[in-house]
Coordinates of C-alpha atoms and ligand atoms in Angstrom, one line a residue:
X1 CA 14.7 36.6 21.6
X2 CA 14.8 38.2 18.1
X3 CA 15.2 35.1 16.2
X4 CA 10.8 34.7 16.6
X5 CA 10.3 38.1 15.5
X6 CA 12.7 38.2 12.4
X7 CA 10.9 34.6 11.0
X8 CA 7.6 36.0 11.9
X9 CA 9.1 39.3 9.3
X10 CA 10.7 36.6 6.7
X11 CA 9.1 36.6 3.2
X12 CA 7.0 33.5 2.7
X13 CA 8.2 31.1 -0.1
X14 CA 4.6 29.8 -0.4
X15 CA 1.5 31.1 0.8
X16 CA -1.8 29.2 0.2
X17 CA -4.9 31.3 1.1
X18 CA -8.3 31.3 2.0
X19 CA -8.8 27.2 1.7
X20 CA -10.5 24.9 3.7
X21 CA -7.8 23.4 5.9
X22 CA -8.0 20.0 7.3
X23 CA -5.0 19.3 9.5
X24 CA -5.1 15.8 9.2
X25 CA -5.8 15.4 12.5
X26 CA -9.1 14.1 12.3
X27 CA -10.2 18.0 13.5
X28 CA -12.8 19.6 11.7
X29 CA -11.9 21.9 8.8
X30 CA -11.3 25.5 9.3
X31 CA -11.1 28.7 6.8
X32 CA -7.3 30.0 6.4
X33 CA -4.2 30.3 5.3
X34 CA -0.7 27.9 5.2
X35 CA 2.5 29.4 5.0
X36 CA 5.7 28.1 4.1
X37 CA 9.6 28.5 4.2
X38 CA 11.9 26.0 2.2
X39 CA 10.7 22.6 3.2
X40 CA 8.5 23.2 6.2
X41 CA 5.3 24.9 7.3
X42 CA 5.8 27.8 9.4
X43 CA 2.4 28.8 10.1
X44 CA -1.9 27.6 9.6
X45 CA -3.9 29.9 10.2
X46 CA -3.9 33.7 9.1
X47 CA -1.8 34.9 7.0
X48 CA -2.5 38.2 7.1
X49 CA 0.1 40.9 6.0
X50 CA 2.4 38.3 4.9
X51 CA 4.4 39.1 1.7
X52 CA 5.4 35.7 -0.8
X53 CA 7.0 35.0 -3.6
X54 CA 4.1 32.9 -4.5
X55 CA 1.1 32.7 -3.8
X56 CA -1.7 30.4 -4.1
X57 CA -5.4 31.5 -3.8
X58 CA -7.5 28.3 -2.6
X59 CA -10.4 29.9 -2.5
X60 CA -12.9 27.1 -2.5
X61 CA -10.1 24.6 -2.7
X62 CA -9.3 22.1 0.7
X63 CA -6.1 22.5 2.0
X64 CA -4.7 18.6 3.4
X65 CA -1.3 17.5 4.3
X66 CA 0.3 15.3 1.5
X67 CA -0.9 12.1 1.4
X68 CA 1.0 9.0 2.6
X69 CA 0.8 5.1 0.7
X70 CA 1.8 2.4 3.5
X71 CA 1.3 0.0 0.3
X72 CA 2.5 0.3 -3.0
X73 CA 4.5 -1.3 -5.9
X74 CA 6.7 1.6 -6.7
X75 CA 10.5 0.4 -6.1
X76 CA 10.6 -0.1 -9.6
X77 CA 9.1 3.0 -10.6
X78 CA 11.2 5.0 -8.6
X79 CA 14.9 3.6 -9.8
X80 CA 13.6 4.2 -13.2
X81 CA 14.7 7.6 -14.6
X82 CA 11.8 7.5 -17.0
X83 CA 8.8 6.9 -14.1
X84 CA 10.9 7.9 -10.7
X85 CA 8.5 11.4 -10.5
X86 CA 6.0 8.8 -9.9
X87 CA 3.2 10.7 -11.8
X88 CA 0.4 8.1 -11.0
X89 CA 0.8 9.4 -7.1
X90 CA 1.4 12.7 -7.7
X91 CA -2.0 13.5 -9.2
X92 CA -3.3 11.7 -6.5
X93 CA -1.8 13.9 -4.0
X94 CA 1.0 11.6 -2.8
X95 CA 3.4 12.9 -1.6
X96 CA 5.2 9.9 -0.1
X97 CA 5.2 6.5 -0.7
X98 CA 6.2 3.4 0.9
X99 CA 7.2 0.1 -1.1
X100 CA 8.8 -3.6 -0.3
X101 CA 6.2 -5.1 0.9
X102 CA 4.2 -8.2 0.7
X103 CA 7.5 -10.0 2.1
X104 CA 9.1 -8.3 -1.5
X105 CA 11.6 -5.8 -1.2
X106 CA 14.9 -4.7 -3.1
X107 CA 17.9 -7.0 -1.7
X108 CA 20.0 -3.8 -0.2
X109 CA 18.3 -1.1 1.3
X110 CA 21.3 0.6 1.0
X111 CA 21.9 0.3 -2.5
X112 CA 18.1 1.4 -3.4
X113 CA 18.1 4.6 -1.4
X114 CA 21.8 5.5 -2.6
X115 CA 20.1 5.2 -6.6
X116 CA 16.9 7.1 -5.7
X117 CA 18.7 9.9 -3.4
X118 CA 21.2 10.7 -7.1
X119 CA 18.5 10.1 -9.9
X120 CA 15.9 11.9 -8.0
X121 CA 12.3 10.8 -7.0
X122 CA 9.3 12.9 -7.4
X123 CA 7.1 11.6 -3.8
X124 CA 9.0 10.8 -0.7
X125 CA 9.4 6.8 -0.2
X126 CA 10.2 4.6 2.4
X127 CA 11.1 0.8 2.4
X128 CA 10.2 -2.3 4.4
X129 CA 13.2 -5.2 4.1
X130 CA 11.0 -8.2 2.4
X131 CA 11.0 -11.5 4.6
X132 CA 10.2 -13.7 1.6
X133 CA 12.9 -11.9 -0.2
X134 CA 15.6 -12.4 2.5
X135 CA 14.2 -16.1 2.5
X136 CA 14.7 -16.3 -1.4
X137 CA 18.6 -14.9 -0.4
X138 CA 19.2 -17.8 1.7
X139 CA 17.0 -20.8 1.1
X140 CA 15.9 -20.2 -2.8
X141 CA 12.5 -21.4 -3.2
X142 CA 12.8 -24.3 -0.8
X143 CA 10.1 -25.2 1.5
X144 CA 11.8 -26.3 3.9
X145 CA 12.2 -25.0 7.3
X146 CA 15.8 -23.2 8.0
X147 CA 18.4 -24.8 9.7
X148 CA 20.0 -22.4 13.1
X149 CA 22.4 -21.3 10.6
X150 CA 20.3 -20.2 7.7
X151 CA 18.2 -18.7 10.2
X152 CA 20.8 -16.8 12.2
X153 CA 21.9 -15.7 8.3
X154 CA 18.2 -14.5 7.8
X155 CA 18.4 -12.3 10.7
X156 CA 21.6 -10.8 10.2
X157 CA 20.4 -9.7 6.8
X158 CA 17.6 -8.1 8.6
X159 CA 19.6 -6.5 11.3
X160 CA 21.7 -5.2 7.9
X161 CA 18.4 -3.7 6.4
X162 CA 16.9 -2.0 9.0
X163 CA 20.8 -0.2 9.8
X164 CA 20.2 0.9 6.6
X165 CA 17.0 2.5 6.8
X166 CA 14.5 0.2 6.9
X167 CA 11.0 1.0 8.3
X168 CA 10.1 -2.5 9.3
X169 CA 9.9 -5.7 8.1
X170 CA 7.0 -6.8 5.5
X171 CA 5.5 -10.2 4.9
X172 CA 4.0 -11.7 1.9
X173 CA 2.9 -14.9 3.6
X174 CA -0.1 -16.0 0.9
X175 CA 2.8 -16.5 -1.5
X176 CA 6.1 -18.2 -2.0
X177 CA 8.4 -18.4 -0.3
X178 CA 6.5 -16.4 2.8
X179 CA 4.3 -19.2 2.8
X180 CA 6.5 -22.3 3.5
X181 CA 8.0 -19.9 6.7
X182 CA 6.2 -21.0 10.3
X183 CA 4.4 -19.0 12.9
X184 CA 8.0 -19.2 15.0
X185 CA 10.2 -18.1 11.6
X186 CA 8.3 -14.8 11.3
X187 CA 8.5 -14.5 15.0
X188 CA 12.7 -14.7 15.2
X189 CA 12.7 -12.1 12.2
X190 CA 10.3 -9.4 13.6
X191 CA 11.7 -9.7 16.3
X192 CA 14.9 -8.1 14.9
X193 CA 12.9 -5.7 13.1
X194 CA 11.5 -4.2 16.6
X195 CA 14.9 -4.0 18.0
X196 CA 15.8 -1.6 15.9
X197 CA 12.4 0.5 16.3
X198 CA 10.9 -1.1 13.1
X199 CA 7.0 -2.2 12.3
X200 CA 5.5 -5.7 11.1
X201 CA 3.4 -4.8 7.7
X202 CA 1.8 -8.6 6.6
X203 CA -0.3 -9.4 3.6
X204 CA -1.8 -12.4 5.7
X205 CA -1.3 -16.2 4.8
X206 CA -4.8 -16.5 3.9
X207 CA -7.5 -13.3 3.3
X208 CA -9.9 -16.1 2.9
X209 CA -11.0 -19.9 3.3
X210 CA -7.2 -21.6 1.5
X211 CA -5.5 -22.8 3.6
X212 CA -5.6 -21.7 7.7
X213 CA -8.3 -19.1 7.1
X214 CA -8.9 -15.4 7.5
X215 CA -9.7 -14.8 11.2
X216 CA -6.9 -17.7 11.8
X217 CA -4.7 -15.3 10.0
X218 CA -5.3 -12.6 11.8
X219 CA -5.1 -14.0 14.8
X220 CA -1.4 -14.8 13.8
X221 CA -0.7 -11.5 12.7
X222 CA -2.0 -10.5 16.1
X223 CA 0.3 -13.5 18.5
X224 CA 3.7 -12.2 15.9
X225 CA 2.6 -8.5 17.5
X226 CA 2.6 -9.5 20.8
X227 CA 5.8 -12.7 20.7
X228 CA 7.5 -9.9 18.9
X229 CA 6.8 -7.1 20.7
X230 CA 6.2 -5.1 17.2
X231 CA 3.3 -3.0 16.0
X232 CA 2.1 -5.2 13.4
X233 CA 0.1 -3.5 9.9
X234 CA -2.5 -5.7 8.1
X235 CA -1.8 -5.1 4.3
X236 CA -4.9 -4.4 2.5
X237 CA -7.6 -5.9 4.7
X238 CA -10.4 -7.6 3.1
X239 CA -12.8 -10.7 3.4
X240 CA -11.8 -12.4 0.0
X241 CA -14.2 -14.5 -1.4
X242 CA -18.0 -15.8 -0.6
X243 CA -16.8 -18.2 2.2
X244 CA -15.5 -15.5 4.2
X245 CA -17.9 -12.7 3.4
X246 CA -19.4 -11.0 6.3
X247 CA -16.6 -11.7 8.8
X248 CA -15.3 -8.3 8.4
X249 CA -17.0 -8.3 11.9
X250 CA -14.6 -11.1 13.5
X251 CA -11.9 -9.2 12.5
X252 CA -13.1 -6.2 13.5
X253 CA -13.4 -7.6 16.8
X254 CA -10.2 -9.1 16.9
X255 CA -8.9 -6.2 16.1
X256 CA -10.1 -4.2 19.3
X257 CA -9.6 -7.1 21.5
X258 CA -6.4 -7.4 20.5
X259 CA -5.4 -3.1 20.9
X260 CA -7.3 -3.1 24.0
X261 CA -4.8 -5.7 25.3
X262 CA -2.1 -3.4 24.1
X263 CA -0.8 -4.5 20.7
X264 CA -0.4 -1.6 18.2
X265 CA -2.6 -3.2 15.5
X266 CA -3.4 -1.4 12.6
X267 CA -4.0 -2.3 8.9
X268 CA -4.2 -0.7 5.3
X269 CA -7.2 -1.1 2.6
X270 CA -7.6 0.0 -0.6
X271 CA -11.3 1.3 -1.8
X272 CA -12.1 -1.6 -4.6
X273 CA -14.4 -4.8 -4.8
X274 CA -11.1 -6.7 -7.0
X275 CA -7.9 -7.6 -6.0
X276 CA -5.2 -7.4 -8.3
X277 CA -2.9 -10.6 -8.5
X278 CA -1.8 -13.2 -10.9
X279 CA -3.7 -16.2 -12.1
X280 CA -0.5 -18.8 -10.5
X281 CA -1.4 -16.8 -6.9
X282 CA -5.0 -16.8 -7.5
X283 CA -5.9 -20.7 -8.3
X284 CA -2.4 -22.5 -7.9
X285 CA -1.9 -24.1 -4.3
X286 CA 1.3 -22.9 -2.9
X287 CA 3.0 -26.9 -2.6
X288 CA 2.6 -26.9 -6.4
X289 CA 4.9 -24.0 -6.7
X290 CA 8.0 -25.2 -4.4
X291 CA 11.3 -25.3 -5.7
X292 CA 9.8 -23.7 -9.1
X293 CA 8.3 -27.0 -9.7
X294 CA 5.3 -25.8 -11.4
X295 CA 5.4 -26.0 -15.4
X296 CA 6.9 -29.9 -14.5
X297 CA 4.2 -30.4 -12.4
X298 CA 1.7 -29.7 -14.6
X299 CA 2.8 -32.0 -17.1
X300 CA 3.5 -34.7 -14.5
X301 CA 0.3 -36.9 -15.2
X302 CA 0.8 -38.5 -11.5
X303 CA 0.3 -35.0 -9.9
X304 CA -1.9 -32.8 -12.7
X305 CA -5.5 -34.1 -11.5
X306 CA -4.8 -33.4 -8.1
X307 CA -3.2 -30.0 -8.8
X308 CA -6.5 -29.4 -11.4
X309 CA -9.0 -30.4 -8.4
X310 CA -7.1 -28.0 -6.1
X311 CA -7.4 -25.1 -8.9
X312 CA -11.0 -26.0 -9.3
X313 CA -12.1 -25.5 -5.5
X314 CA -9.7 -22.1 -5.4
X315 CA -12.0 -20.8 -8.7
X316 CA -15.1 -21.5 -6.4
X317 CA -13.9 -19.5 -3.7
X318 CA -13.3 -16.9 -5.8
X319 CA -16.6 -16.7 -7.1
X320 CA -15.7 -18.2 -10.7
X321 CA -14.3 -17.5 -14.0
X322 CA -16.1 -14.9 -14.8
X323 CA -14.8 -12.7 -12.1
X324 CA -11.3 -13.1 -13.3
X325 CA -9.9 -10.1 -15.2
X326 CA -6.8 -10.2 -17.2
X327 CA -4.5 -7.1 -16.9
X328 CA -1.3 -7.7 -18.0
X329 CA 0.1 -10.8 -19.7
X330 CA 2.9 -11.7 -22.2
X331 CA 0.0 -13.1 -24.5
X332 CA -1.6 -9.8 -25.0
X333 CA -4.9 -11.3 -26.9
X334 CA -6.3 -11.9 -23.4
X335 CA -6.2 -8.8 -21.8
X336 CA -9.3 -7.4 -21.1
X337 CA -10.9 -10.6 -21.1
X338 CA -12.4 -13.0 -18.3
X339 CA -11.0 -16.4 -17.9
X340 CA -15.0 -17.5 -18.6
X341 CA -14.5 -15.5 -22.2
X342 CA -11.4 -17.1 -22.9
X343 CA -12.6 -20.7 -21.9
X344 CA -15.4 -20.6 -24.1
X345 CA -13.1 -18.9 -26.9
X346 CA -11.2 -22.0 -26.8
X347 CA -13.6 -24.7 -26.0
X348 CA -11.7 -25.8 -22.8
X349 CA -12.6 -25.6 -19.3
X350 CA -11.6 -22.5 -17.2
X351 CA -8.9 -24.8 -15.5
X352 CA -7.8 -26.1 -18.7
X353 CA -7.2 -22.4 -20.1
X354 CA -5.9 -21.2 -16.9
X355 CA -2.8 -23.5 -17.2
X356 CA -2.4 -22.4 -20.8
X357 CA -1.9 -19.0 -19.7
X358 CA 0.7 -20.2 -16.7
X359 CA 2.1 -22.0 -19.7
X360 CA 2.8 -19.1 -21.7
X361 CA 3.7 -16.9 -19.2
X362 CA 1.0 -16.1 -16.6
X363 CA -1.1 -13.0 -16.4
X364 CA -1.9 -10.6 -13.9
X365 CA -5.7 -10.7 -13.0
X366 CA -8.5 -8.4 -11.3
X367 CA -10.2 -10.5 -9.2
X368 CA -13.4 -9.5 -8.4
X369 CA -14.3 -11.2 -4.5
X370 CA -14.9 -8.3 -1.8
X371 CA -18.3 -7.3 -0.7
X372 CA -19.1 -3.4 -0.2
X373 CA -20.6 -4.3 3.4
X374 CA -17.1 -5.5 3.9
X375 CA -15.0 -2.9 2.6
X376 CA -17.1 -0.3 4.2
X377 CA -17.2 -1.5 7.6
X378 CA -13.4 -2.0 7.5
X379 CA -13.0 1.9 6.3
X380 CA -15.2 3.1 9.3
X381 CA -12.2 2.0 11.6
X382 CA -10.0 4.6 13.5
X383 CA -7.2 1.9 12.9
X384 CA -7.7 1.5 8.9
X385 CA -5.5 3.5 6.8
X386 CA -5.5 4.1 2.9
X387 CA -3.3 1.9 0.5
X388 CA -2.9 1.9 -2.7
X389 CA -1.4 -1.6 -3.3
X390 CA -0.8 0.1 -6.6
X391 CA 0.3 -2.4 -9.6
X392 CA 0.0 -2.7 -13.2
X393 CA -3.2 -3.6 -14.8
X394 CA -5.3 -2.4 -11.9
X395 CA -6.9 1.0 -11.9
X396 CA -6.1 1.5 -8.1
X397 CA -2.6 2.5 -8.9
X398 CA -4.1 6.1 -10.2
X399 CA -7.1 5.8 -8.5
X400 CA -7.3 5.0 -4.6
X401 CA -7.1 8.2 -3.3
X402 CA -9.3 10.7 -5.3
X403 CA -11.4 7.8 -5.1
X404 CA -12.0 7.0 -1.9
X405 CA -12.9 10.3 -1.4
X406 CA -15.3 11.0 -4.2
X407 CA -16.9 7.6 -3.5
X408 CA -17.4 7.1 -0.2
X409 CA -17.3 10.8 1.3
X410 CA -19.0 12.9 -1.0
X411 CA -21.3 10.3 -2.7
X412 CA -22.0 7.6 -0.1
X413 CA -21.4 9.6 3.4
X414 CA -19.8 6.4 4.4
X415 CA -17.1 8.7 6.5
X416 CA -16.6 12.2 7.0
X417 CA -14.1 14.3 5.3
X418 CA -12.3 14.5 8.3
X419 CA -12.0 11.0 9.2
X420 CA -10.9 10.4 5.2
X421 CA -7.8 12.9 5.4
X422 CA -6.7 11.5 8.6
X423 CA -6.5 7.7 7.2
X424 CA -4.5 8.8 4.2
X425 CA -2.7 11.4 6.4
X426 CA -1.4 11.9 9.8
X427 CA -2.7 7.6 10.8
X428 CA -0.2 6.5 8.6
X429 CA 2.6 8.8 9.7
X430 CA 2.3 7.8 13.1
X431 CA 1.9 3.8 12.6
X432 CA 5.3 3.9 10.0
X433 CA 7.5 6.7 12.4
X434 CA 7.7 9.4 9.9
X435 CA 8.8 12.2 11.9
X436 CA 7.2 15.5 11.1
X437 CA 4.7 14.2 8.3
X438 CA 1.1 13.7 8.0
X439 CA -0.4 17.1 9.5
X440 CA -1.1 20.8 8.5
X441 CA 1.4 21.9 11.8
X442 CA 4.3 24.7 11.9
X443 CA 7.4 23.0 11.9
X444 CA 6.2 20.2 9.7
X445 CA 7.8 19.5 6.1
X446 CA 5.5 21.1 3.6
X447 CA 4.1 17.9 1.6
X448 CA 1.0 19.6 1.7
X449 CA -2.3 19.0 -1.0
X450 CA -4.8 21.5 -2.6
X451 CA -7.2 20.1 -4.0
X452 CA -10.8 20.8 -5.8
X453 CA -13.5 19.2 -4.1
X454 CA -15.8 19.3 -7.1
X455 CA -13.7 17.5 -9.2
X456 CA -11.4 15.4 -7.3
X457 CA -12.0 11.4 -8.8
X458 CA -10.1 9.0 -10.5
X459 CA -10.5 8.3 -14.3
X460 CA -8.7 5.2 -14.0
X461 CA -11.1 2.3 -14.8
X462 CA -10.5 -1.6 -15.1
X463 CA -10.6 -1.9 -19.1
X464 CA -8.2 1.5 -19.4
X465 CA -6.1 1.3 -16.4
X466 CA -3.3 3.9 -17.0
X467 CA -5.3 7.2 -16.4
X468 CA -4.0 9.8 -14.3
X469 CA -6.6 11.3 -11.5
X470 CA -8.0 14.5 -11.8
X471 CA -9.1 17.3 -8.9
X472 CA -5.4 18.1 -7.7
X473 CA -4.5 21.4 -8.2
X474 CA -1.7 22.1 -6.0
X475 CA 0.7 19.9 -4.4
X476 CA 4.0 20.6 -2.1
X477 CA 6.6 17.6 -1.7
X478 CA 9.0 19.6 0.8
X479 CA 8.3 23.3 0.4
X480 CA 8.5 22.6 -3.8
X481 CA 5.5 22.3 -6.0
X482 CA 5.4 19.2 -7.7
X483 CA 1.9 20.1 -9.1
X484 CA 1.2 23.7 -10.1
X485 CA -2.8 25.0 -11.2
X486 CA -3.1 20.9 -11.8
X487 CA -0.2 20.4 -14.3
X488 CA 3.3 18.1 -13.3
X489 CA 6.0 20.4 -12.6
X490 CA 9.6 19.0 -13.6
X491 CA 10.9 19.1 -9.7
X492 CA 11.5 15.7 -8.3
X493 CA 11.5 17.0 -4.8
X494 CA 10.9 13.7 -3.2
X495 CA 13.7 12.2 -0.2
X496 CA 14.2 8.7 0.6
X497 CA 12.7 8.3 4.6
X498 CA 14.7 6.2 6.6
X499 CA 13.7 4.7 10.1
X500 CA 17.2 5.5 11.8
X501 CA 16.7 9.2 10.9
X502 CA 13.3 9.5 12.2
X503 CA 13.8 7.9 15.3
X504 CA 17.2 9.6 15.9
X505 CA 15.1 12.8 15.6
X506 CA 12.3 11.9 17.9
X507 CA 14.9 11.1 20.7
X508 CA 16.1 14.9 20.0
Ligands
ZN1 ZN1 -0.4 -7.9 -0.9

């Protein structure tokens, strides 16, 4: 009986006064105070005749809970000495991340997590095992389908990841290898995933009219949910390209047909009319690619005008050349240019100049094919959650968050505050199992954001990339500030999240 009384007496660590707090909950925003004690929250509300050792006046500021990234590109960041505070998430008010996916993870789990837990990482992070990467581990680049014994070898290095740690299994099934693996493959693999309390996170075969089609994606995505028995996460949702634009609806009401039935659908999106890839994933069909055939194949004059045709009708879909950014590319003359500038530089065809840039090493692209109507009737979901799908050469990687807010609350009134924080917040938390994350709650780890609602935006942009956000001015990654009055702090408070460990401590 005196143990409430003597924590209620206990000098705050950290006490963050007279913000705007927004649990996260979806709730509406209240005036108050948020205390905290080491790594967790010990009380929202008043604070009133509380002594700290620091405190914070938000006056004017909103208080949120961290926010969470079901999507990024970070597993290299984060093993990196140099980049593992993970700076570009940070000053977007990250405070944890999750990386592998797109069916491309780090081979051991085990390994990763041990590196990150003794260098240090700056955000919290989580991994997904990558299918296409466990595919790549047993079958190479083959598109063949397994034998019983390379698929019994697949799922035993699932069963190994998610023992590890794991938080599901991710697919990248647009790409090779995920895209030479059947409906019945991915079945057999998530199906290991959900035995041990794991989600399905897909970037879908097709996001637009290549192959199968977007709604005949997603109603894969959706049958893998329900053969698997696995809550199932559409990566980065999106109609790509003018074929497919407007059917943000279809999917929308596949969607709700599909969670009314019972299968824990949810999906991720990131606030951007481009996508960021490569110019090989944009244009190349996927059999040109198998068993790293393609430089030989483009010079095999039996199969180039095919291959060329193909690469044609795949620039159409994505509305042309000139909506082709490159990023990032070993040839760095072309960066910042369209493939329509560099076609006319050269007095070739975009095709033609496409392969000379495969030829030289490829480039990463911005690809400029989603619809505003689209993307904002997407975001209106209660099942959509923020991603970054952070990568190089794209100004989402600095960007997504501050944005999204800045854009399409406070300029556009496309949703409320409210709804914003809980889709980069406590929505994401609960569809990944992270055990005590994702709301302003006693008891709760302390990944919690203050930031400036005047100024919160990114200064990313497409031609300048590399720009860190502005607005945050306070941020908490377990009870340690990681920013302080809106500068990096030198604390790399960040855990690795493992699946085991959160669901071991919701059968507590
Ligand atoms: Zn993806």
């Amino acid at each position: 009986m005196l143990l409430p009384v003597q924590l209620t007496a206990q000098e705050l660590d950290i006490l963050i006064r007279g913000g705007t707090l927004i649990d996260g909950s979806g709730s509406r925003q209240i005036r108050g105070d948020v205390g905290i004690i080491g790594d967790r929250i010990v009380f929202v509300g008043s604070g009133a005749g509380r002594s700290a050792r620091r405190i914070i006046d938000a006056t004017g500021l909103v208080v949120t809970p961290g926010f969470i990234d079901p999507h990024t590109h970070t597993a290299g960041d984060l093993s990196d000495p140099k980049r593992s505070r993970n700076d570009p998430y940070l000053m977007q008010g990250v405070t944890t991340v999750v990386t592998g996916n797109d069916g491309d993870s780090p081979t051991s789990i085990a390994d990763t997590f041990a590196r990150w837990s003794r260098q240090g990482i700056g955000t919290n992070a989580a991994l997904f095992i990558g299918q296409g990467t466990v595919r790549r581990e047993v079958m190479g680049m083959s598109d063949a389908k397994p034998t019983p014994e390379q698929l019994d070898h697949m799922k035993a290095l699932v069963a190994t990841a998610m023992q590890e740690g794991a938080i599901g299994i991710s697919t990248g099934l647009y790409y090779a290898p995920g895209s030479y693996s059947s409906t019945e493959e991915v079945i057999a693999l998530a199906s290991i995933a959900a035995a041990h309390g794991g989600i399905y996170d897909t970037h879908m075969r097709d996001e637009s009219s290549y192959t199968v089609g977007l709604l005949a994606s997603v109603r894969e995505t959706i049958r893998i949910g329900r053969e698997a028995h696995i809550p199932v996460m559409i990566s980065h949702i999106k109609a790509l390209g003018v074929d497919v634009w407007g059917q943000s609806k279809d999917v929308i009401a596949l969607v709700d047909e599909a969670r009314r039935q019972g299968i824990n659908v949810t999906a991720s999106q990131y606030p951007y009319t481009a996508s960021g890839t490569s110019v090989t994933a944009a244009l190349v069909p996927r059999w040109a690619e198998a068993n790293g055939a393609l430089l030989k194949n483009i010079n095999d004059p039996a199969v180039r005008p095919r291959l060329v045709n193909e690469m044609n009708q795949n620039l159409v879909r994505r509305g042309g050349a000139d909506t082709l950014l490159m990023t990032s590319a070993p040839d760095h003359s072309i960066v910042g240019k369209t493939l329509e500038a560099i076609a006319r530089e050269r007095k070739e065809s975009p095709i033609d100049a496409a392969i000379q840039i495969i030829q030289a090493g490829g480039s990463d692209v911005a690809s400029f094919n989603m619809k505003e109507s689209d993307i904002e009737a997407f975001m209106r979901q209660s099942w959509v959650m923020t991603c970054s799908d952070g990568s190089e050469g794209h100004p989402r990687k600095y960007g997504t968050f501050p944005r999204k807010l800045r854009e399409y609350v406070y300029k556009r009134n496309v949703i409320p505050l409210e709804f914003a924080i809980r889709s980069s917040t406590s929505l994401t938390a609960q569809t990944l199992g992270l055990k005590d994350r994702g709301l302003l709650k006693p008891g709760y780890f302390a990944d919690v954001l203050v930031f400036d609602p005047k100024t919160i935006d990114e200064r990313a942009t497409y031609e300048n990339p590399r720009v860190l956000a502005t607005g945050v001015r306070y941020l908490t990654v377990n009870g340690q500030l990681a920013v302080d009055n809106g500068a990096l702090t030198s604390v790399l408070a960040g855990r690795v999240l493992k699946q085991s460990a959160s669901r071991e401590a919701q059968l507590k």
